[in-house]
Coordinates of C-alpha atoms (C1' of nucleotides) in Angstrom, one line a residue:
Chain D
M1 CA -68.1 135.9 137.1
Q2 CA -65.6 133.3 136.0
T3 CA -63.0 133.5 139.2
A4 CA -66.5 133.9 141.0
M5 CA -67.8 130.6 139.9
L6 CA -64.3 129.0 140.1
D7 CA -64.3 129.6 143.3
N8 CA -67.8 128.3 144.3
H9 CA -66.9 124.9 142.3
G10 CA -66.2 123.4 146.0
T11 CA -70.0 122.4 146.5
T12 CA -70.3 125.9 148.5
P13 CA -73.6 126.5 149.2
I14 CA -74.6 130.1 149.4
Q15 CA -71.3 132.7 148.4
F16 CA -70.0 135.1 150.8
S17 CA -67.7 137.8 150.2
R18 CA -67.4 141.7 151.4
A19 CA -64.4 143.1 152.6
R20 CA -64.5 144.8 155.7
T21 CA -61.8 147.0 157.3
A22 CA -58.5 145.7 159.3
S23 CA -58.4 143.1 162.3
T24 CA -58.6 145.8 165.5
V25 CA -56.2 144.4 167.4
A26 CA -52.4 145.6 167.1
P27 CA -49.8 142.4 167.6
T28 CA -47.8 142.5 170.5
P29 CA -44.2 141.6 171.0
I30 CA -44.5 138.6 173.1
R31 CA -43.2 135.5 172.0
T32 CA -44.4 132.2 172.7
Q33 CA -43.2 128.9 172.6
C34 CA -45.2 125.8 172.6
S35 CA -42.5 123.6 174.0
T36 CA -43.1 124.8 177.3
C37 CA -46.7 126.1 177.1
H38 CA -49.3 123.5 179.4
L39 CA -51.8 123.6 176.6
K40 CA -49.4 121.7 174.2
D41 CA -51.4 118.0 174.4
L42 CA -54.7 120.0 173.1
C43 CA -53.6 122.9 170.7
L44 CA -51.6 122.5 167.6
P45 CA -48.6 120.2 169.1
C46 CA -50.8 117.5 169.8
G47 CA -49.4 114.4 168.3
L48 CA -46.2 116.2 167.2
N49 CA -42.7 114.6 168.5
T50 CA -40.0 116.6 170.2
N51 CA -38.1 117.8 167.1
D52 CA -41.0 118.7 165.8
V53 CA -42.4 120.6 168.7
E54 CA -38.8 122.5 168.5
R55 CA -39.5 123.2 165.0
I56 CA -42.7 125.5 165.8
D57 CA -40.9 127.2 168.3
A58 CA -38.6 128.6 165.8
L59 CA -41.6 130.3 164.1
M60 CA -41.9 132.3 167.2
F61 CA -45.6 133.1 167.6
G62 CA -47.0 136.4 168.4
R63 CA -48.9 136.7 171.5
R64 CA -51.8 139.0 171.4
R65 CA -54.0 140.0 174.5
V66 CA -57.8 141.0 173.3
K67 CA -60.2 142.4 175.1
M68 CA -63.5 140.8 175.6
G69 CA -66.0 142.1 172.7
Q70 CA -63.0 142.9 170.6
T71 CA -62.4 140.7 167.1
I72 CA -59.0 139.2 166.1
Y73 CA -60.5 139.1 162.8
R74 CA -63.6 140.2 161.0
E75 CA -65.8 138.6 157.9
G76 CA -63.4 139.4 154.4
D77 CA -60.0 140.6 156.8
K78 CA -57.0 139.0 154.8
F79 CA -56.2 135.7 155.6
Q80 CA -52.8 135.6 157.6
F81 CA -52.7 133.8 160.9
I82 CA -54.4 131.0 162.5
Y83 CA -55.5 132.0 166.2
A84 CA -54.7 129.5 168.7
V85 CA -56.2 130.2 171.7
R86 CA -54.5 130.6 175.2
S87 CA -56.5 131.5 177.5
G88 CA -59.9 132.9 177.5
T89 CA -63.6 132.2 174.9
F90 CA -64.0 133.0 171.8
K91 CA -67.1 133.2 169.3
S92 CA -67.0 132.5 165.6
S93 CA -70.1 134.3 163.5
L94 CA -71.0 135.5 160.6
T95 CA -73.2 138.8 160.2
L96 CA -76.9 138.6 157.8
K97 CA -78.0 141.5 155.3
D98 CA -80.2 142.2 157.9
G99 CA -77.4 142.7 160.7
R100 CA -78.5 139.9 162.8
E101 CA -75.1 137.3 163.4
Q102 CA -75.2 133.6 163.4
V103 CA -73.0 132.1 165.3
T104 CA -70.8 129.5 164.2
G105 CA -68.4 128.1 167.0
F106 CA -67.2 128.6 170.4
H107 CA -63.8 128.3 171.0
M108 CA -61.8 127.6 174.2
A109 CA -58.0 127.6 175.3
G110 CA -55.9 125.2 173.1
E111 CA -58.2 125.2 170.1
L112 CA -57.7 126.9 166.7
M113 CA -59.4 129.0 165.0
G114 CA -59.4 131.3 161.5
M115 CA -58.7 127.7 158.8
D116 CA -61.6 129.1 157.3
G117 CA -59.6 131.4 155.9
L118 CA -57.3 129.6 153.7
A119 CA -60.2 128.8 151.1
S120 CA -60.4 132.3 149.7
G121 CA -57.6 134.1 151.2
N122 CA -59.9 135.9 153.2
H123 CA -61.7 134.9 156.7
A124 CA -65.1 133.6 156.4
S125 CA -65.8 135.0 160.0
A126 CA -65.2 136.8 162.7
A127 CA -63.7 135.7 165.8
T128 CA -64.8 138.0 168.9
A129 CA -63.5 137.5 172.2
L130 CA -66.1 136.3 175.1
E131 CA -63.5 137.7 177.9
D132 CA -60.4 139.1 178.2
A133 CA -58.2 136.4 176.7
E134 CA -54.7 135.9 174.7
V135 CA -53.8 133.8 171.5
C136 CA -51.3 132.7 169.7
A137 CA -51.2 134.2 165.8
I138 CA -49.2 131.7 164.1
P139 CA -48.9 132.8 160.6
Y140 CA -50.2 130.5 157.8
A141 CA -47.0 131.0 155.2
H142 CA -44.7 130.2 157.8
L143 CA -46.4 126.8 158.9
S144 CA -47.2 125.7 156.1
D145 CA -43.2 126.0 154.9
L146 CA -42.7 124.1 158.0
A147 CA -45.3 121.8 156.6
A148 CA -43.9 121.5 153.5
A149 CA -40.6 120.5 154.6
N150 CA -42.4 118.1 157.4
G151 CA -45.1 115.2 156.2
N152 CA -45.9 114.6 160.0
M153 CA -46.1 118.3 160.5
Q154 CA -48.5 118.8 157.4
H155 CA -50.4 115.9 158.5
V156 CA -51.3 117.2 161.8
V157 CA -52.2 120.5 160.0
S158 CA -54.5 118.6 157.6
R159 CA -55.9 116.7 160.8
L160 CA -57.2 119.9 163.0
M161 CA -58.3 120.7 159.3
S162 CA -60.6 117.5 159.2
R163 CA -61.6 117.8 162.4
E164 CA -63.3 121.3 162.0
I165 CA -65.2 119.5 158.9
V166 CA -66.4 116.5 161.7
R167 CA -67.7 119.3 164.2
E168 CA -69.2 120.7 161.6
H169 CA -71.2 117.6 160.5
S170 CA -72.0 117.1 163.8
L171 CA -73.9 121.0 164.4
M172 CA -75.5 120.0 161.0
M173 CA -77.3 117.1 162.5
L174 CA -77.6 118.6 165.6
L175 CA -79.7 121.7 163.5
G176 CA -81.0 119.3 161.2
S177 CA -83.1 117.0 163.0
M178 CA -83.1 117.6 167.1
N179 CA -85.2 119.8 169.2
A180 CA -84.6 122.9 171.7
E181 CA -84.6 120.3 174.3
E182 CA -82.0 117.9 172.6
R183 CA -79.9 120.6 171.0
L184 CA -79.3 122.3 174.8
A185 CA -78.4 119.3 176.0
A186 CA -76.3 118.2 173.4
F187 CA -74.3 121.8 173.9
L188 CA -73.9 121.3 177.3
L189 CA -72.3 118.0 177.3
N190 CA -70.2 119.0 174.8
I191 CA -69.0 122.3 177.1
S192 CA -68.8 119.8 179.7
Q193 CA -66.7 117.3 177.8
R194 CA -64.0 120.1 176.7
M195 CA -64.4 121.7 180.0
K196 CA -62.9 118.1 181.9
A197 CA -60.5 117.7 178.6
R198 CA -58.7 121.5 180.3
G199 CA -58.6 119.8 183.8
Y200 CA -62.1 121.7 185.1
S201 CA -64.9 120.5 186.6
A202 CA -67.4 118.5 183.8
T203 CA -70.3 119.0 186.0
E204 CA -70.1 122.5 187.2
F205 CA -68.4 125.6 184.7
H206 CA -70.1 129.4 183.7
L207 CA -70.7 129.9 180.4
R208 CA -68.9 133.1 178.6
M209 CA -71.5 133.1 176.0
S210 CA -75.3 134.9 175.8
R211 CA -78.5 133.2 176.1
A212 CA -78.5 134.9 172.8
E213 CA -75.6 133.5 171.5
I214 CA -75.9 130.1 171.9
G215 CA -79.8 130.6 170.7
S216 CA -77.6 131.2 167.2
Y217 CA -75.5 128.5 167.6
L218 CA -77.9 126.1 168.4
G219 CA -81.0 127.6 165.8
M220 CA -83.7 128.9 168.6
K221 CA -84.2 131.7 169.9
L222 CA -82.9 133.4 173.4
E223 CA -86.5 133.0 174.7
T224 CA -86.7 129.2 174.0
V225 CA -82.8 128.9 175.6
S226 CA -84.3 130.5 178.6
R227 CA -87.1 128.1 179.0
T228 CA -85.3 124.8 178.3
F229 CA -82.9 126.2 181.1
S230 CA -85.2 126.1 182.9
M231 CA -86.9 122.9 182.5
F232 CA -83.9 121.4 182.8
Q233 CA -84.1 122.7 186.6
Q234 CA -87.3 121.5 187.5
Q235 CA -86.3 117.8 185.6
R236 CA -83.8 118.4 188.5
L237 CA -81.0 118.2 185.5
L238 CA -79.4 120.8 185.8
E239 CA -78.7 123.7 188.9
V240 CA -78.5 127.2 186.5
D241 CA -78.1 130.4 188.1
K242 CA -77.8 133.0 185.2
K243 CA -74.4 131.9 183.4
H244 CA -73.2 129.3 186.6
I245 CA -74.1 126.0 185.3
Q246 CA -74.4 122.6 187.4
I247 CA -75.4 119.9 185.9
L248 CA -76.9 117.3 188.5
D249 CA -77.9 114.2 186.2
L250 CA -74.9 114.2 183.7
D251 CA -76.5 110.7 182.5
G252 CA -80.1 112.3 182.4
L253 CA -78.9 114.9 180.0
S254 CA -77.0 112.4 177.6
R255 CA -80.3 110.1 177.7
T256 CA -82.2 113.8 176.4
F257 CA -80.7 113.0 172.8
D258 CA -78.6 110.1 173.0
T259 CA -82.2 108.3 171.8
R260 CA -81.5 110.2 168.3
V261 CA -77.7 110.4 167.8
Q262 CA -76.1 107.2 167.2
Chain K
M1 CA -61.4 107.8 177.7
Q2 CA -58.0 109.6 177.2
T3 CA -57.8 109.2 173.7
A4 CA -61.3 110.2 173.7
M5 CA -61.2 113.3 175.4
L6 CA -58.3 114.4 172.8
D7 CA -60.0 113.3 170.2
N8 CA -62.0 115.6 171.2
H9 CA -60.2 118.7 171.8
G10 CA -60.9 120.4 168.1
T11 CA -64.5 121.5 169.1
T12 CA -66.3 118.2 168.2
P13 CA -69.9 119.1 169.7
I14 CA -71.0 115.4 169.6
Q15 CA -68.6 112.7 169.3
F16 CA -69.3 110.0 166.5
S17 CA -67.0 106.4 166.7
R18 CA -68.1 103.2 165.7
A19 CA -67.5 100.4 163.5
R20 CA -68.6 99.5 160.3
T21 CA -68.4 96.7 157.4
A22 CA -65.9 96.9 154.7
S23 CA -66.2 99.3 151.6
T24 CA -69.0 98.0 149.3
V25 CA -67.4 98.3 146.0
A26 CA -64.5 96.5 144.8
P27 CA -62.0 99.1 143.0
T28 CA -61.7 98.1 139.1
P29 CA -57.9 98.7 137.4
I30 CA -58.5 101.6 135.6
R31 CA -56.5 104.4 135.9
T32 CA -56.9 107.7 135.2
Q33 CA -55.0 110.9 134.7
C34 CA -55.7 114.6 135.6
S35 CA -54.0 116.3 133.1
T36 CA -56.7 114.7 130.0
C37 CA -59.4 114.8 132.5
H38 CA -62.6 117.2 131.0
L39 CA -62.8 118.0 134.9
K40 CA -59.0 119.4 135.9
D41 CA -60.9 122.7 136.1
L42 CA -63.2 122.2 138.9
C43 CA -61.2 119.0 140.8
L44 CA -58.2 118.0 142.3
P45 CA -55.9 120.0 139.5
C46 CA -57.7 123.4 140.1
G47 CA -54.8 126.1 140.5
L48 CA -51.9 123.7 139.7
N49 CA -49.3 124.4 137.0
T50 CA -48.8 121.8 134.3
N51 CA -45.8 120.7 136.4
D52 CA -47.9 119.3 139.3
V53 CA -50.8 118.2 137.1
E54 CA -48.0 115.4 136.2
R55 CA -46.8 114.8 139.6
I56 CA -50.6 113.6 139.9
D57 CA -50.9 111.8 137.0
A58 CA -47.9 109.6 138.3
L59 CA -50.7 108.3 141.4
M60 CA -52.4 106.7 138.6
F61 CA -55.7 107.0 140.1
G62 CA -57.7 104.3 140.5
R63 CA -61.1 104.5 138.9
R64 CA -64.6 102.9 140.1
R65 CA -68.0 102.4 138.8
V66 CA -70.5 102.7 141.7
K67 CA -74.3 101.7 140.8
M68 CA -77.0 103.8 142.0
G69 CA -77.8 103.3 145.7
Q70 CA -74.4 102.0 146.5
T71 CA -71.5 103.6 149.0
I72 CA -68.2 104.4 148.6
Y73 CA -67.7 104.6 152.0
R74 CA -69.8 104.3 155.2
E75 CA -69.5 105.8 158.9
G76 CA -66.7 104.2 160.7
D77 CA -64.9 102.7 157.5
K78 CA -60.8 103.0 157.7
F79 CA -59.8 106.4 155.8
Q80 CA -57.6 105.6 152.9
F81 CA -58.9 107.3 150.1
I82 CA -60.2 110.7 148.9
Y83 CA -63.0 110.7 146.3
A84 CA -62.8 113.0 143.4
V85 CA -66.3 112.1 141.7
R86 CA -66.3 111.6 138.2
S87 CA -69.7 111.4 136.9
G88 CA -72.8 110.8 138.6
T89 CA -74.8 112.4 142.2
F90 CA -73.6 111.6 145.7
K91 CA -75.1 112.6 149.0
S92 CA -73.2 112.3 152.4
S93 CA -75.1 111.3 155.0
L94 CA -74.7 110.6 158.9
T95 CA -77.1 107.7 160.2
L96 CA -79.1 108.5 164.2
K97 CA -79.8 105.9 166.6
D98 CA -83.0 105.7 165.3
G99 CA -82.1 104.6 161.7
R100 CA -83.1 107.6 159.8
E101 CA -80.3 109.6 158.0
Q102 CA -78.8 113.2 158.4
V103 CA -77.9 114.1 154.8
T104 CA -74.6 116.6 155.4
G105 CA -74.1 116.7 151.6
F106 CA -74.8 116.7 147.8
H107 CA -72.2 116.1 144.9
M108 CA -71.5 116.5 141.9
A109 CA -68.7 116.1 139.5
G110 CA -65.2 117.0 140.1
E111 CA -65.9 118.0 143.8
L112 CA -64.4 115.8 146.1
M113 CA -65.6 113.4 148.9
G114 CA -64.0 111.8 151.9
M115 CA -62.1 114.8 153.8
D116 CA -63.9 114.2 157.0
G117 CA -62.4 110.6 157.1
L118 CA -58.8 112.5 158.1
A119 CA -59.9 113.8 161.9
S120 CA -59.9 110.2 163.4
G121 CA -58.4 107.7 160.8
N122 CA -62.1 106.8 160.2
H123 CA -64.9 108.4 158.0
A124 CA -67.3 109.8 160.0
S125 CA -70.2 109.6 157.0
A126 CA -71.0 107.6 154.6
A127 CA -70.6 108.5 150.8
T128 CA -73.9 107.2 148.5
A129 CA -74.4 106.9 144.9
L130 CA -77.7 108.6 143.9
E131 CA -77.3 107.4 140.4
D132 CA -75.0 105.2 138.5
A133 CA -71.7 107.1 138.9
E134 CA -67.8 106.9 138.6
V135 CA -65.0 108.7 141.0
C136 CA -61.6 108.5 141.3
A137 CA -60.2 107.2 144.3
I138 CA -57.2 108.9 145.6
P139 CA -54.8 107.0 148.0
Y140 CA -54.4 109.5 150.6
A141 CA -50.9 108.5 152.0
H142 CA -49.7 109.2 148.5
L143 CA -51.5 112.4 148.0
S144 CA -50.1 113.5 151.5
D145 CA -46.5 112.4 150.5
L146 CA -46.9 114.6 147.2
A147 CA -47.6 117.5 149.4
A148 CA -45.1 117.0 151.6
A149 CA -42.4 117.5 148.4
N150 CA -44.3 120.3 146.9
G151 CA -45.8 123.5 148.8
N152 CA -47.7 124.5 145.7
M153 CA -49.5 121.0 146.1
Q154 CA -50.0 121.1 149.6
H155 CA -51.2 124.5 149.5
V156 CA -54.2 123.0 147.4
V157 CA -55.3 120.6 149.3
S158 CA -55.4 122.6 152.4
R159 CA -57.7 125.3 150.4
L160 CA -60.3 122.6 149.6
M161 CA -60.3 121.3 152.9
S162 CA -61.1 125.1 153.9
R163 CA -63.9 125.1 151.2
E164 CA -65.6 122.6 152.9
I165 CA -65.0 124.5 156.6
V166 CA -66.6 127.6 154.7
R167 CA -69.4 125.3 152.9
E168 CA -70.8 124.3 156.2
H169 CA -70.4 127.3 158.0
S170 CA -73.0 128.8 155.1
L171 CA -75.1 125.3 155.6
M172 CA -75.7 126.5 159.5
M173 CA -76.4 129.3 158.9
L174 CA -79.2 128.3 156.7
L175 CA -80.3 125.8 159.0
G176 CA -80.0 128.1 161.9
S177 CA -81.5 131.2 160.4
M178 CA -83.7 131.1 157.3
N179 CA -87.4 129.3 157.0
A180 CA -88.5 126.8 154.9
E181 CA -89.1 129.1 151.6
E182 CA -85.5 130.9 152.0
R183 CA -83.8 127.2 152.1
L184 CA -85.6 125.5 149.4
A185 CA -84.5 128.7 147.4
A186 CA -80.8 128.6 148.3
F187 CA -80.6 125.1 147.9
L188 CA -81.9 125.5 144.3
L189 CA -79.7 128.8 143.3
N190 CA -76.5 126.5 144.8
I191 CA -77.6 123.5 142.1
S192 CA -78.0 126.1 139.7
Q193 CA -74.6 127.8 140.2
R194 CA -72.8 124.0 140.2
M195 CA -74.8 123.3 137.3
K196 CA -74.2 126.3 135.0
A197 CA -70.3 125.8 136.3
R198 CA -70.2 122.3 134.9
G199 CA -71.5 124.0 131.3
Y200 CA -74.9 122.2 132.2
S201 CA -78.0 125.2 131.9
A202 CA -78.7 127.2 135.4
T203 CA -82.0 127.1 134.8
E204 CA -83.2 124.0 133.8
F205 CA -82.1 120.6 135.2
H206 CA -82.9 117.2 136.8
L207 CA -82.7 116.8 140.4
R208 CA -81.3 113.4 141.6
M209 CA -81.7 113.6 145.2
S210 CA -85.9 112.6 146.5
R211 CA -87.8 115.5 148.6
A212 CA -86.7 113.1 151.8
E213 CA -83.3 113.5 151.1
I214 CA -83.6 117.3 150.1
G215 CA -85.6 117.7 153.3
S216 CA -82.8 116.0 155.7
Y217 CA -80.5 118.2 154.0
L218 CA -82.2 121.5 154.5
G219 CA -83.3 120.5 158.3
M220 CA -87.0 120.0 157.1
K221 CA -89.8 117.4 156.4
L222 CA -90.4 115.9 152.8
E223 CA -94.1 117.4 153.0
T224 CA -92.5 120.5 153.3
V225 CA -90.2 120.5 150.8
S226 CA -93.0 119.4 148.6
R227 CA -95.2 122.5 149.7
T228 CA -92.3 124.7 149.1
F229 CA -92.0 123.6 145.6
S230 CA -95.7 123.8 144.8
M231 CA -95.4 127.1 146.2
F232 CA -92.8 128.0 144.0
Q233 CA -94.7 126.8 141.5
Q234 CA -98.0 129.0 142.3
Q235 CA -95.6 132.1 142.1
R236 CA -94.0 131.3 138.8
L237 CA -90.8 131.2 140.0
L238 CA -90.3 127.7 139.1
E239 CA -91.9 124.9 136.6
V240 CA -91.6 121.6 138.7
D241 CA -92.3 118.1 137.4
K242 CA -91.3 115.6 139.5
K243 CA -87.4 116.0 139.7
H244 CA -87.3 117.9 136.9
I245 CA -87.2 121.8 137.8
Q246 CA -87.0 124.5 135.2
I247 CA -86.2 128.0 136.9
L248 CA -88.5 130.5 135.5
D249 CA -87.4 133.6 137.9
L250 CA -83.4 133.3 139.4
D251 CA -84.1 137.0 140.4
G252 CA -87.1 136.1 142.0
L253 CA -85.9 133.2 143.7
S254 CA -82.6 135.0 144.7
R255 CA -85.0 137.5 146.7
T256 CA -86.8 134.7 148.6
F257 CA -83.3 134.8 150.7
D258 CA -81.0 137.9 149.9
T259 CA -82.5 140.1 152.2
R260 CA -81.0 137.4 154.9
V261 CA -77.6 136.6 153.7
Q262 CA -74.9 139.3 153.6
Chain W
dC1 C1' -79.8 156.8 190.4
dG2 C1' -81.2 156.1 186.4
dA3 C1' -79.6 153.2 181.9
dT4 C1' -78.4 149.5 180.0
dT5 C1' -78.1 144.6 179.1
dC6 C1' -79.2 140.4 180.0
dC7 C1' -82.3 137.0 181.6
dT8 C1' -87.2 135.2 182.9
dT9 C1' -91.8 134.4 181.7
dG10 C1' -96.2 134.3 180.0
dA11 C1' -100.0 134.3 175.9
dG12 C1' -101.1 134.2 172.0
dG13 C1' -99.8 133.0 166.7
dC14 C1' -97.8 130.8 163.1
dA15 C1' -94.5 127.8 160.4
dT16 C1' -93.8 123.6 160.5
dC17 C1' -94.8 118.5 162.0
dT18 C1' -98.1 114.9 162.1
dC19 C1' -100.8 112.4 160.3
dA20 C1' -103.5 110.3 156.5
dA21 C1' -105.5 109.6 152.2
dG22 C1' -104.3 109.3 147.4
dG23 C1' -102.2 110.4 142.5
dC24 C1' -98.4 108.7 139.5
dA25 C1' -95.2 106.0 137.3
dA26 C1' -92.4 102.0 137.2
dG27 C1' -92.3 97.1 137.7
dT28 C1' -93.7 92.3 138.6
dG29 C1' -95.8 88.1 137.9
dG30 C1' -99.8 86.1 136.4
Chain V
dC1 C1' -101.8 92.8 129.0
dC2 C1' -103.6 93.4 133.1
dA3 C1' -104.1 93.5 138.6
dC4 C1' -100.9 94.6 142.2
dT5 C1' -97.1 96.2 144.1
dT6 C1' -93.9 99.6 145.7
dG7 C1' -91.9 103.9 145.6
dC8 C1' -92.2 108.7 145.7
dC9 C1' -94.6 112.7 145.4
dT10 C1' -98.6 115.9 146.8
dT11 C1' -102.2 117.8 149.2
dG12 C1' -105.4 118.1 153.2
dA13 C1' -106.3 118.8 158.2
dG14 C1' -105.5 119.1 162.8
dA15 C1' -101.6 119.2 166.0
dT16 C1' -97.6 121.4 168.4
dG17 C1' -93.2 123.3 169.2
dC18 C1' -91.1 127.4 168.5
dC19 C1' -91.6 132.0 167.8
dT20 C1' -92.9 137.3 168.8
dC21 C1' -93.9 140.2 171.7
dA22 C1' -94.8 142.0 175.8
dA23 C1' -94.1 142.7 180.9
dG24 C1' -90.6 143.3 184.5
dG25 C1' -86.7 141.7 187.6
dA26 C1' -81.6 141.8 188.6
dA27 C1' -77.4 143.1 187.8
dT28 C1' -73.6 146.0 186.0
dC29 C1' -72.1 150.9 185.0
dG30 C1' -71.2 155.4 184.9

DNA sequence: CGATTCCTTGAGGCATCTCAAGGCAAGTGG
DNA sequence: CCACTTGCCTTGAGATGCCTCAAGGAATCG
């Protein structure tokens, strides 16, 4: 109880702690170099100079292939790695007592996952591949050593974590003060931005997640997600064909929620 | 645009960026030592050994008095300090375009605030005192230097940030999948735990925030908060007198939302 | 081909919001 | 000391947005 209390001092509203089975995927011995990676401007090395990136290269990250539906870690798993998405899409989720899941995030190429595990030494969420994917497994202990020896490096890691905090702030705002329409618009515009940042079209893309997963993430039922998609289509804001989305009116979509968000 | 995109790569759903006026309070020249602080087991020094705490002492944090209603930083303010609450209670909030606020957290003695500013170099939220209060202003640059020289220290900082991420995960779950009753129960139990960790009664306390602020935090209207309080009172779970709360049945209150959260 | 999964759409219900009125406590000014 | 204002809370009544339940279509798979 005492330790639980100490663990909780950081303003955690609800406490999750529970052991689960070990990781589902075995590491494969492929090694990765950040310096030659095409994602280096989006991923961990972003903001580092050539010297620092070389230092990261020396860590020789393992790379793992992950099949669709597989998890790279689950709630309760020991925290050892931070994972960078090389290809594919992931979801982060928590499992509720009644078996339902709460999706807390989606992750695309160049994005990092697993930083929630640092707090207690165990992952607080699970990460599941929404399509066949590949990740770099960054051993946190090594990264930490590197950061200890290099202020620049440490700053990058801290900034990445802070970014995660800011991201969750905005999601909180979305869940706390927007209606279904605004939520879906915000979601689609966010995906759009991230696709664009990765060199894909900002107005036409394939969603990797199901209506139920979108709904869980946005705090609404899958039927409401579906209906809202249909509504946007009627308003000529979108063209929707199952998971294939075409944004017809980016500005119009923005206006849907612009009035709420500063 | 390019930099905005880079800034966004960390999966930020919605982008807030905007400059605001400078900080409202002037630093007073009182200096603080962690080693003699009664909050040291809850606050920044938690988990550090005597040596490390002495190193923190050498930073000589400034201390600031903050009057009720004053902010220590606002959205857009330059990020320079992390703040530790010495006494009093704070809220963190974002401001929506239409002027309404979204409360993203409450902070009690020993808790840290302001880590969201690291991501972009500017604070993404505002911190407002809910009663007369006192904070320690921890210069992030100095802390960062210290961490660079000391792996132990760095780990503590990272863990604090991770904790913030986990905290927001649970709040997200709350907002995404609980009803009014469950939300308020979870909120009260969390306050209860935090009061207890600070040596106060876990079953009787004074709320520093208004119904509207609770509502904003929990994603419901103030009237619904009020009605739910009344309901809990009728069920003999609580005794409510304005902001004075007495929990009559802790277990019963837990059962209200236990079925949902694993 | 049936089984399965995912999506769409409709109809009705309910939880929460909105709007409105009133109470209480603290502060202010005459 | 009292009248008045102000802020905050409570409660009611009606409206509504989203959920629940249900049925059916389309795509995928063994």
